[in-house]
CSV table of C-alpha atoms in Angstrom, one decimal:
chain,number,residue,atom,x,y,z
A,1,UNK,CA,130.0,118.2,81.1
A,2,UNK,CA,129.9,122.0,81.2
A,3,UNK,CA,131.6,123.2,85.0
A,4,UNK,CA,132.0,127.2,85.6
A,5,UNK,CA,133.9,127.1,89.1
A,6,UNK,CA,134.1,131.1,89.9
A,7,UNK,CA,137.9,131.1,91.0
A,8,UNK,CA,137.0,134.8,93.0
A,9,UNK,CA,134.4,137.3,93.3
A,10,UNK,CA,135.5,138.8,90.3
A,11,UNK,CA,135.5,136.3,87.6
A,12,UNK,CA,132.2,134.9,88.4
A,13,UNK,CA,129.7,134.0,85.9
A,14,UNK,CA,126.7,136.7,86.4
A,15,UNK,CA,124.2,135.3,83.4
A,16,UNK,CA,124.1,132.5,80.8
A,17,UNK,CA,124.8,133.4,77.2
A,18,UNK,CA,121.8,133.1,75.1
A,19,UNK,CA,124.2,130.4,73.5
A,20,UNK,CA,124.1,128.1,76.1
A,21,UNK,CA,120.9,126.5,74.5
A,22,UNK,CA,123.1,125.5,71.2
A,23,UNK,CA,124.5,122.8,73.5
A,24,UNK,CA,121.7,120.5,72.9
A,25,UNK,CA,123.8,117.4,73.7
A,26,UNK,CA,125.2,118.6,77.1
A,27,UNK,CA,124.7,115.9,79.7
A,28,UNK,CA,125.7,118.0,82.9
A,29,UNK,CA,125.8,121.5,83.6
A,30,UNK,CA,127.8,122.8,86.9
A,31,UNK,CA,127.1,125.9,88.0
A,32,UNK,CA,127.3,126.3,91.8
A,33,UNK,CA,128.5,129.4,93.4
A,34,UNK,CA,128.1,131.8,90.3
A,35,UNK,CA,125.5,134.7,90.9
A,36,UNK,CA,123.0,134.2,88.0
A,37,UNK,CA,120.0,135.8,89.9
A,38,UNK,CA,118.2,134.0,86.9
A,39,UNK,CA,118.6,131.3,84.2
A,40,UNK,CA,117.4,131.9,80.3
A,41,UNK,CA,114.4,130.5,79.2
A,42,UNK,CA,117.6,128.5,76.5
A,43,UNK,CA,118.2,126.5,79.6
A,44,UNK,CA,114.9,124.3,78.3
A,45,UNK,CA,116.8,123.6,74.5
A,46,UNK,CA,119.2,121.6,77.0
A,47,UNK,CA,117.2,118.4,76.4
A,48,UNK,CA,119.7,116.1,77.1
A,49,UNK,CA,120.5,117.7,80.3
A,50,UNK,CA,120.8,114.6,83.3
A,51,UNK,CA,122.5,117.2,85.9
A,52,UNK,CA,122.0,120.6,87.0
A,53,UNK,CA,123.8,121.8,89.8
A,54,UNK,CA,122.4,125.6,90.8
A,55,UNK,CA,123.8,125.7,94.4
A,56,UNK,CA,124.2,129.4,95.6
A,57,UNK,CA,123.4,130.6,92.2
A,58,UNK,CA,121.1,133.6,93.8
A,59,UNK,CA,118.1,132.2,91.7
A,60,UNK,CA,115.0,133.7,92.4
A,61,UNK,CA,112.9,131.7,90.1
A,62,UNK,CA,113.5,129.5,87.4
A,63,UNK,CA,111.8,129.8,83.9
A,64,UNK,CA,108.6,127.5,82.8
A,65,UNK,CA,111.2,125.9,80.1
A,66,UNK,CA,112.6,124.2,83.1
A,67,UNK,CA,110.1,122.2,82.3
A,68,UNK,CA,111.5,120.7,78.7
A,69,UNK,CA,114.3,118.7,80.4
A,70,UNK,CA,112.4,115.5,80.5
A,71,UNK,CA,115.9,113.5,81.1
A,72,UNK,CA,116.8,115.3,83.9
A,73,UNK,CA,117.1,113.3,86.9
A,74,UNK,CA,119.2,115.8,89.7
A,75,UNK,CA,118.7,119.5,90.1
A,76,UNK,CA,120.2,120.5,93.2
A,77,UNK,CA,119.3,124.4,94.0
A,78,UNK,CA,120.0,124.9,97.6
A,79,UNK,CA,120.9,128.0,99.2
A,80,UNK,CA,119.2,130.3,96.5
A,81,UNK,CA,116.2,132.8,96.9
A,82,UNK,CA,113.6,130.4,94.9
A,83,UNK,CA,110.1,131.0,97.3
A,84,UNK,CA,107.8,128.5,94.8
A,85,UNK,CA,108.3,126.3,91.8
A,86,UNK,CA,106.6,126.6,88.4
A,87,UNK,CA,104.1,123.9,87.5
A,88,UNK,CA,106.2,122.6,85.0
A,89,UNK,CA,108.8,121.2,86.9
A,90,UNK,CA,106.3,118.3,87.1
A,91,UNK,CA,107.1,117.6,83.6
A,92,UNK,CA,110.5,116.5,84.7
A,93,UNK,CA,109.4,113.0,83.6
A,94,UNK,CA,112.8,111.9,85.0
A,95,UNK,CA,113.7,113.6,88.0
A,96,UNK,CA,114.9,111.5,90.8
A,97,UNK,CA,116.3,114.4,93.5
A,98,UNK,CA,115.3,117.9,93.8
A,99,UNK,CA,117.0,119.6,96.7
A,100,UNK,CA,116.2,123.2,97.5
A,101,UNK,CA,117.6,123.3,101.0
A,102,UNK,CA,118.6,126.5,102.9
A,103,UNK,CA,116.5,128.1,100.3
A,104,UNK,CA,113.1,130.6,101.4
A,105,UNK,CA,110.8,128.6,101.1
A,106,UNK,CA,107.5,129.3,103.2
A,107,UNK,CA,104.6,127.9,101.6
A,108,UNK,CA,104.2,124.3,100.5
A,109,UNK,CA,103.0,124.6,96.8
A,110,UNK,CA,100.5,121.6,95.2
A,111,UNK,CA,104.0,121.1,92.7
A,112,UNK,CA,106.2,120.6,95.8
A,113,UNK,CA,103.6,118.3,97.7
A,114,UNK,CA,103.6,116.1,94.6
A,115,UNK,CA,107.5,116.1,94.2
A,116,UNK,CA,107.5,115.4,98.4
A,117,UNK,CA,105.0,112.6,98.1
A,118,UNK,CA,106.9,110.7,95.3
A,119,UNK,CA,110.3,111.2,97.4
A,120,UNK,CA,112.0,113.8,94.6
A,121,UNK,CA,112.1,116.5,97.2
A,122,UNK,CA,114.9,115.9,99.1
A,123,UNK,CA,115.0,119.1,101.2
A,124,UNK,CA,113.6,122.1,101.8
């Protein structure tokens, strides 16, 4: 398990290290609360990746490698700026909870109808 807790405004993590994709065997990756605006497309090297917590993390999108986590079964993004989901979050084989609550979401995209229908989609 990887956790970056920001202790205060000024030690928060603002981007991913190109890096971060070297840590093939990470399980769980914390990340809550720190201002990324955007994740690498590395994120998808993360194939072992079960957990991904992205709460507050000012996300606007996420990349189309999102879709290579086929193991992951949480990704909880509320209370970013994400508007729509790329269509390869339906290759998330494994995904069991999506949550995107307090998040902009206005329009209801075929992706997110599918995750809804098969009960992934938590909350919007």
């Amino acid at each position: 398990m990887l956790f970056f807790k920001p202790a205060d405004s000024v030690h928060q993590l603002r981007e991913l290290p190109p890096g971060i994709g070297n840590l093939t065997n990470l399980t769980s990756l914390l990340l809550a609360g720190n201002p990324l605006g955007e994740l690498p497309s590395e994120i998808g090297k993360l194939t072992d990746l079960t957990y991904l917590q992205l709460t507050g993390c000012s996300l606007t999108s996420l990349p189309s490698e999102i879709g290579n986590l086929t193991n992951l079964i949480d990704l909880l993004m509320d209370n970013n700026q994400v508007t729509t989901l790329p269509p390869e979050i339906l290759d998330l084989t494994s995904l069991k909870r999506l949550s995107l609550s307090r998040s902009p979401i206005t329009v209801m995209t075929p992706e997110m109808r599918i995750l809804l229908d098969r009960g992934i989609l938590s909350s919007i």
